[in-house]
Coordinates of N, CA, C and O in Angstrom, one line a residue:
M1 N -20.5 -4.2 -63.5 CA -19.3 -4.0 -64.4 C -19.7 -4.4 -65.8 O -20.3 -5.4 -66.1
E2 N -19.5 -3.5 -66.7 CA -19.8 -3.8 -68.1 C -18.7 -4.6 -68.8 O -17.5 -4.6 -68.5
E3 N -19.1 -5.5 -69.7 CA -18.2 -6.4 -70.3 C -17.7 -5.9 -71.6 O -18.4 -5.0 -72.2
L4 N -16.6 -6.4 -72.1 CA -16.1 -6.0 -73.4 C -16.9 -6.7 -74.4 O -17.4 -7.8 -74.3
K5 N -17.1 -6.0 -75.6 CA -17.8 -6.6 -76.7 C -17.0 -6.6 -77.9 O -16.0 -5.9 -78.0
W6 N -17.4 -7.3 -79.0 CA -16.7 -7.2 -80.2 C -17.6 -6.9 -81.3 O -18.8 -7.2 -81.3
F7 N -17.1 -6.3 -82.4 CA -17.9 -5.9 -83.5 C -17.7 -6.9 -84.7 O -16.6 -7.2 -85.1
D8 N -18.8 -7.4 -85.2 CA -18.7 -8.5 -86.2 C -18.4 -7.9 -87.6 O -18.2 -8.7 -88.5
G9 N -18.2 -6.6 -87.8 CA -17.8 -6.1 -89.1 C -19.0 -5.8 -90.0 O -18.8 -5.1 -91.0
F10 N -20.1 -6.2 -89.7 CA -21.3 -6.0 -90.5 C -22.4 -5.3 -89.8 O -23.0 -4.3 -90.2
Y11 N -22.7 -5.7 -88.6 CA -23.8 -5.1 -87.8 C -23.3 -5.1 -86.3 O -22.5 -5.9 -85.9
E12 N -23.7 -4.0 -85.6 CA -23.2 -3.9 -84.2 C -24.3 -4.6 -83.4 O -25.4 -4.2 -83.3
H13 N -23.9 -5.8 -82.8 CA -24.8 -6.5 -81.9 C -24.3 -6.3 -80.5 O -23.1 -6.6 -80.2
T14 N -25.1 -5.9 -79.6 CA -24.7 -5.6 -78.2 C -24.5 -6.9 -77.4 O -23.9 -6.9 -76.4
D15 N -24.9 -8.0 -78.0 CA -24.8 -9.3 -77.3 C -23.5 -10.1 -77.6 O -23.4 -11.2 -77.2
L16 N -22.6 -9.5 -78.4 CA -21.4 -10.2 -78.8 C -20.3 -9.9 -77.7 O -19.5 -9.1 -77.9
K17 N -20.4 -10.7 -76.7 CA -19.5 -10.4 -75.5 C -18.2 -11.3 -75.7 O -18.2 -12.4 -76.2
V18 N -17.1 -10.7 -75.3 CA -15.8 -11.3 -75.4 C -15.8 -12.6 -74.5 O -15.2 -13.6 -74.9
T19 N -16.4 -12.6 -73.4 CA -16.4 -13.7 -72.5 C -17.1 -14.9 -73.1 O -16.9 -16.0 -72.6
D20 N -17.9 -14.7 -74.1 CA -18.6 -15.9 -74.8 C -17.7 -16.6 -75.7 O -18.1 -17.6 -76.3
W21 N -16.4 -16.1 -75.9 CA -15.5 -16.7 -76.9 C -14.2 -17.0 -76.1 O -13.1 -16.4 -76.4
P22 N -14.2 -18.0 -75.2 CA -13.0 -18.3 -74.5 C -11.8 -18.9 -75.4 O -10.7 -18.8 -75.0
Q23 N -12.2 -19.5 -76.5 CA -11.2 -20.0 -77.4 C -10.7 -18.9 -78.4 O -10.8 -19.0 -79.6
S24 N -10.2 -17.8 -77.8 CA -9.7 -16.7 -78.6 C -8.5 -16.0 -77.9 O -8.3 -16.3 -76.7
Y25 N -7.8 -15.2 -78.6 CA -6.8 -14.4 -78.1 C -7.2 -12.9 -78.2 O -7.9 -12.5 -79.1
L26 N -6.8 -12.1 -77.2 CA -7.0 -10.7 -77.2 C -5.6 -10.1 -77.5 O -4.7 -10.3 -76.8
L27 N -5.5 -9.3 -78.6 CA -4.3 -8.6 -78.9 C -4.4 -7.2 -78.6 O -5.3 -6.5 -79.1
V28 N -3.6 -6.7 -77.7 CA -3.6 -5.4 -77.1 C -2.4 -4.6 -77.5 O -1.3 -5.2 -77.5
T29 N -2.5 -3.4 -77.9 CA -1.4 -2.6 -78.2 C -1.3 -1.3 -77.3 O -2.4 -0.8 -77.0
K30 N -0.2 -1.0 -76.9 CA 0.1 0.2 -76.0 C 1.1 1.0 -76.8 O 2.1 0.5 -77.2
S31 N 0.7 2.2 -77.1 CA 1.6 3.0 -77.9 C 1.7 4.5 -77.4 O 0.8 4.9 -76.7
K32 N 2.7 5.2 -77.9 CA 2.8 6.6 -77.6 C 3.4 7.2 -78.8 O 4.4 6.7 -79.4
V33 N 2.9 8.3 -79.3 CA 3.4 9.0 -80.5 C 4.0 10.3 -80.1 O 3.4 11.1 -79.3
I34 N 5.2 10.5 -80.5 CA 5.9 11.8 -80.3 C 5.9 12.5 -81.6 O 6.5 12.0 -82.6
F35 N 5.3 13.7 -81.7 CA 5.3 14.4 -83.0 C 5.1 15.9 -82.7 O 5.1 16.3 -81.5
N36 N 4.9 16.7 -83.7 CA 4.8 18.2 -83.5 C 3.5 18.7 -83.2 O 3.2 19.9 -83.3
N37 N 2.5 17.9 -82.7 CA 1.2 18.3 -82.2 C 0.3 18.9 -83.3 O -0.7 19.5 -83.0
D38 N 0.6 18.7 -84.6 CA -0.2 19.1 -85.7 C -1.2 18.0 -86.0 O -0.9 17.1 -86.8
K39 N -2.4 18.0 -85.4 CA -3.3 16.9 -85.6 C -3.9 16.8 -87.0 O -4.5 15.8 -87.4
T40 N -3.7 17.8 -87.8 CA -4.1 17.7 -89.2 C -3.2 16.8 -90.0 O -3.5 16.3 -91.1
K41 N -2.0 16.5 -89.5 CA -1.0 15.7 -90.2 C -0.7 14.4 -89.6 O -0.2 13.5 -90.2
Y42 N -1.1 14.2 -88.3 CA -0.8 13.0 -87.6 C -1.9 12.6 -86.7 O -2.7 13.4 -86.2
N43 N -2.1 11.2 -86.6 CA -3.1 10.7 -85.7 C -2.5 10.7 -84.3 O -1.3 10.9 -84.1
S44 N -3.3 10.5 -83.3 CA -2.8 10.6 -81.9 C -2.3 9.3 -81.4 O -1.8 9.2 -80.2
E45 N -2.4 8.2 -82.1 CA -2.0 6.9 -81.6 C -1.6 6.0 -82.8 O -1.9 6.3 -84.0
V46 N -0.8 5.0 -82.5 CA -0.5 4.0 -83.5 C -1.5 2.9 -83.4 O -1.8 2.3 -82.4
N47 N -2.0 2.5 -84.6 CA -3.0 1.4 -84.7 C -2.3 0.2 -85.2 O -1.3 0.3 -85.8
F48 N -3.0 -1.0 -85.0 CA -2.4 -2.2 -85.6 C -3.6 -3.0 -86.2 O -4.7 -2.8 -85.9
A49 N -3.2 -3.9 -87.1 CA -4.2 -4.7 -87.8 C -3.6 -6.1 -88.0 O -2.4 -6.3 -88.1
V50 N -4.6 -7.0 -88.0 CA -4.2 -8.4 -88.2 C -5.0 -8.8 -89.5 O -6.2 -8.6 -89.6
S51 N -4.3 -9.4 -90.5 CA -5.0 -9.8 -91.7 C -4.6 -11.2 -92.1 O -3.6 -11.7 -91.6
G52 N -5.3 -11.8 -93.0 CA -5.0 -13.1 -93.5 C -6.0 -14.1 -93.1 O -5.8 -15.3 -93.5
F53 N -6.9 -13.8 -92.2 CA -7.9 -14.7 -91.8 C -9.1 -14.6 -92.8 O -9.6 -13.6 -93.1
D54 N -9.5 -15.8 -93.3 CA -10.7 -15.8 -94.1 C -11.7 -16.6 -93.4 O -11.4 -17.6 -92.7
S55 N -12.9 -16.1 -93.4 CA -14.0 -16.8 -92.7 C -14.7 -17.8 -93.6 O -15.2 -17.5 -94.7
P56 N -14.7 -19.1 -93.2 CA -15.3 -20.1 -94.0 C -16.8 -19.9 -94.1 O -17.5 -20.1 -95.2
R57 N -17.4 -19.3 -93.1 CA -18.9 -19.0 -93.1 C -19.2 -17.9 -94.1 O -20.1 -18.0 -94.9
L58 N -18.4 -16.8 -94.0 CA -18.7 -15.6 -94.9 C -18.4 -15.9 -96.3 O -19.0 -15.4 -97.2
S59 N -17.3 -16.8 -96.6 CA -17.0 -17.1 -98.0 C -18.1 -17.8 -98.7 O -18.2 -17.8 -99.9
K60 N -19.0 -18.5 -97.9 CA -20.1 -19.2 -98.5 C -21.4 -18.3 -98.5 O -22.4 -18.8 -98.8
G61 N -21.2 -17.0 -98.1 CA -22.4 -16.1 -98.1 C -23.4 -16.3 -97.0 O -24.5 -15.9 -97.1
R62 N -22.9 -17.0 -95.9 CA -23.8 -17.2 -94.8 C -23.4 -16.2 -93.7 O -22.3 -16.1 -93.3
F63 N -24.4 -15.5 -93.2 CA -24.1 -14.4 -92.2 C -24.6 -14.8 -90.8 O -24.3 -14.1 -89.9
D64 N -25.4 -15.8 -90.7 CA -25.9 -16.3 -89.4 C -25.6 -17.7 -89.2 O -25.5 -18.5 -90.2
P65 N -25.3 -18.2 -88.1 CA -25.3 -17.5 -86.8 C -24.0 -16.7 -86.7 O -23.0 -16.9 -87.4
I66 N -24.0 -15.8 -85.7 CA -22.8 -15.0 -85.5 C -21.7 -15.9 -84.9 O -21.9 -16.5 -83.8
V67 N -20.6 -16.0 -85.5 CA -19.5 -16.8 -85.1 C -18.2 -16.0 -85.2 O -18.0 -15.3 -86.2
L68 N -17.3 -16.1 -84.3 CA -16.0 -15.5 -84.3 C -15.1 -16.4 -85.1 O -14.5 -17.3 -84.6
D69 N -15.0 -16.1 -86.4 CA -14.1 -16.9 -87.3 C -13.2 -16.0 -88.1 O -12.7 -16.3 -89.2
Y70 N -12.8 -14.8 -87.6 CA -11.9 -13.9 -88.2 C -11.5 -12.9 -87.1 O -12.1 -12.9 -86.0
S71 N -10.5 -12.0 -87.3 CA -10.2 -11.0 -86.3 C -11.2 -9.9 -86.3 O -11.8 -9.6 -87.3
A72 N -11.5 -9.4 -85.1 CA -12.5 -8.4 -85.0 C -12.1 -7.3 -83.9 O -11.3 -7.6 -83.0
M73 N -12.7 -6.1 -84.0 CA -12.4 -5.1 -83.1 C -13.2 -5.3 -81.8 O -14.3 -5.8 -81.8
V74 N -12.5 -5.1 -80.7 CA -13.1 -5.1 -79.3 C -13.3 -3.7 -78.9 O -12.5 -2.8 -79.1
Y75 N -14.4 -3.5 -78.2 CA -14.7 -2.2 -77.6 C -15.3 -2.3 -76.2 O -15.8 -3.4 -75.9
H76 N -15.3 -1.2 -75.5 CA -15.9 -1.2 -74.2 C -17.3 -0.5 -74.2 O -18.3 -1.1 -74.0
H77 N -17.2 0.8 -74.5 CA -18.5 1.6 -74.6 C -18.9 1.9 -76.0 O -20.1 1.9 -76.4
E78 N -17.9 2.2 -76.9 CA -18.2 2.5 -78.3 C -17.0 2.0 -79.2 O -15.9 1.8 -78.6
L79 N -17.3 1.8 -80.4 CA -16.2 1.3 -81.3 C -15.0 2.2 -81.3 O -15.0 3.4 -81.2
Y80 N -13.8 1.5 -81.3 CA -12.5 2.2 -81.3 C -12.1 2.9 -80.0 O -11.2 3.7 -80.0
D81 N -12.8 2.6 -78.9 CA -12.4 3.2 -77.7 C -11.3 2.6 -77.0 O -10.7 3.1 -76.1
I82 N -10.9 1.3 -77.4 CA -9.7 0.7 -76.8 C -9.0 0.0 -78.0 O -9.6 -0.5 -78.9
P83 N -7.6 -0.1 -77.9 CA -6.8 -0.7 -79.0 C -6.7 -2.2 -78.8 O -5.6 -2.7 -78.5
V84 N -7.8 -2.9 -79.0 CA -7.8 -4.4 -78.8 C -8.5 -5.1 -80.0 O -9.5 -4.6 -80.5
L85 N -7.9 -6.2 -80.4 CA -8.5 -7.1 -81.4 C -8.7 -8.4 -80.7 O -8.0 -8.9 -79.9
I86 N -9.8 -9.1 -81.1 CA -10.0 -10.5 -80.7 C -9.8 -11.4 -81.9 O -10.2 -11.1 -83.0
V87 N -9.0 -12.5 -81.7 CA -8.7 -13.4 -82.8 C -9.0 -14.8 -82.3 O -8.6 -15.2 -81.2
P88 N -9.8 -15.6 -83.1 CA -10.1 -16.9 -82.7 C -8.9 -17.9 -82.8 O -8.1 -17.7 -83.6
K89 N -8.9 -18.8 -81.9 CA -7.8 -19.8 -81.9 C -8.0 -20.8 -83.0 O -7.0 -21.4 -83.5
K90 N -9.2 -21.1 -83.4 CA -9.5 -22.0 -84.5 C -10.8 -21.7 -85.2 O -11.5 -20.8 -84.7
G91 N -11.1 -22.4 -86.3 CA -12.3 -22.1 -87.0 C -12.2 -21.2 -88.2 O -13.2 -20.7 -88.7
W92 N -11.0 -20.8 -88.6 CA -10.8 -19.9 -89.7 C -9.9 -20.5 -90.7 O -9.3 -21.6 -90.5
V93 N -9.8 -19.8 -91.9 CA -8.9 -20.3 -93.0 C -7.9 -19.2 -93.3 O -8.2 -18.1 -93.3
I94 N -6.7 -19.7 -93.5 CA -5.6 -18.7 -93.9 C -5.7 -18.5 -95.4 O -5.8 -19.4 -96.2
N95 N -5.7 -17.2 -95.8 CA -5.8 -16.9 -97.2 C -4.4 -17.2 -97.8 O -3.5 -17.5 -97.2
R96 N -4.4 -17.1 -99.1 CA -3.1 -17.5 -99.9 C -1.9 -16.6 -99.5 O -0.8 -17.0 -99.8
H97 N -2.1 -15.5 -98.9 CA -1.0 -14.6 -98.5 C -0.4 -14.9 -97.1 O 0.6 -14.4 -96.8
G98 N -1.2 -15.6 -96.3 CA -0.8 -15.9 -94.9 C -1.3 -14.9 -94.0 O -2.1 -14.0 -94.3
I99 N -0.9 -15.0 -92.7 CA -1.3 -14.1 -91.7 C -0.2 -13.0 -91.5 O 0.9 -13.3 -91.5
S100 N -0.7 -11.8 -91.3 CA 0.3 -10.7 -91.0 C -0.3 -9.7 -90.0 O -1.5 -9.5 -89.9
I101 N 0.6 -9.2 -89.2 CA 0.3 -8.2 -88.2 C 1.1 -6.9 -88.6 O 2.3 -7.0 -88.9
S102 N 0.4 -5.8 -88.7 CA 1.0 -4.6 -89.2 C 0.7 -3.4 -88.2 O -0.4 -3.4 -87.6
L103 N 1.7 -2.6 -88.1 CA 1.4 -1.3 -87.4 C 1.1 -0.2 -88.4 O 1.8 -0.2 -89.5
Q104 N 0.1 0.6 -88.1 CA -0.3 1.6 -89.0 C 0.3 2.9 -88.4 O 0.0 3.3 -87.3
T105 N 1.2 3.6 -89.2 CA 1.9 4.7 -88.7 C 1.0 5.9 -88.3 O -0.2 5.9 -88.8
P106 N 1.4 6.8 -87.5 CA 0.6 7.9 -87.1 C 0.2 8.9 -88.2 O -0.5 9.9 -88.0
S107 N 0.7 8.7 -89.4 CA 0.3 9.6 -90.5 C -1.2 9.4 -90.8 O -1.8 8.4 -90.6
N108 N -1.8 10.5 -91.3 CA -3.2 10.4 -91.6 C -3.5 9.6 -92.9 O -4.6 9.3 -93.2
S109 N -2.4 9.2 -93.6 CA -2.6 8.4 -94.8 C -2.8 7.0 -94.4 O -2.1 6.4 -93.6
N110 N -3.9 6.4 -94.9 CA -4.3 5.0 -94.6 C -3.3 4.0 -95.1 O -3.2 2.9 -94.6
Y111 N -2.5 4.3 -96.1 CA -1.6 3.3 -96.7 C -0.3 3.2 -96.0 O 0.6 2.5 -96.4
M112 N 0.0 4.0 -95.0 CA 1.3 4.0 -94.3 C 1.2 2.9 -93.2 O 0.7 3.2 -92.1
S113 N 1.7 1.8 -93.5 CA 1.8 0.7 -92.5 C 3.1 -0.1 -92.6 O 3.7 -0.1 -93.7
Q114 N 3.4 -0.8 -91.6 CA 4.7 -1.5 -91.5 C 4.4 -2.9 -91.0 O 3.8 -3.0 -89.9
Y115 N 4.7 -3.9 -91.7 CA 4.5 -5.3 -91.2 C 5.5 -5.6 -90.2 O 6.7 -5.4 -90.3
I116 N 5.0 -6.2 -89.0 CA 5.9 -6.6 -88.0 C 6.0 -8.1 -87.8 O 7.0 -8.6 -87.2
L117 N 5.1 -8.8 -88.4 CA 5.1 -10.3 -88.3 C 4.3 -10.8 -89.5 O 3.2 -10.3 -89.8
E118 N 4.9 -11.7 -90.3 CA 4.2 -12.4 -91.4 C 4.4 -13.9 -91.2 O 5.5 -14.3 -91.0
I119 N 3.3 -14.6 -91.3 CA 3.4 -16.1 -91.3 C 2.8 -16.6 -92.6 O 1.6 -16.4 -92.9
S120 N 3.6 -17.3 -93.4 CA 3.2 -17.8 -94.7 C 2.6 -19.1 -94.5 O 3.0 -19.9 -93.7
P121 N 1.5 -19.4 -95.4 CA 0.9 -20.7 -95.3 C 1.9 -21.8 -95.9 O 2.7 -21.5 -96.7
P122 N 1.7 -23.0 -95.5 CA 2.5 -24.1 -96.0 C 2.3 -24.3 -97.5 O 1.2 -24.1 -98.0
E123 N 3.3 -24.6 -98.2 CA 3.2 -24.8 -99.7 C 2.6 -26.2 -99.9 O 3.0 -27.1 -99.2
N124 N 1.8 -26.4 -100.9 CA 1.2 -27.7 -101.2 C 2.1 -28.5 -102.1 O 2.8 -28.1 -102.9

């Protein structure tokens, strides 16, 4: 049986297995889009995104070793084949805007999204 893998956002490494990161969450979305079947105007699924994680490693310009310290795409055979993100439980920094989860509408426009959850960082 093949394992799920995650994409580090810079290079595709086939050895980045989800099972190697037990201190993480898998966020899965299940969706159905009802529309007029004109694929030139609509995507076939609803996508979601998690933002607000800053990588302490990448902010210092260090790219090795590979560490899960931000949200990343999970895939089975090829990128984008399943609607799953992996998010580490710890080891990341919240940016000044906080963490947000958004749904990206089925429109082909990339800017069409709706925030469904926003967590603001504590004020100093």
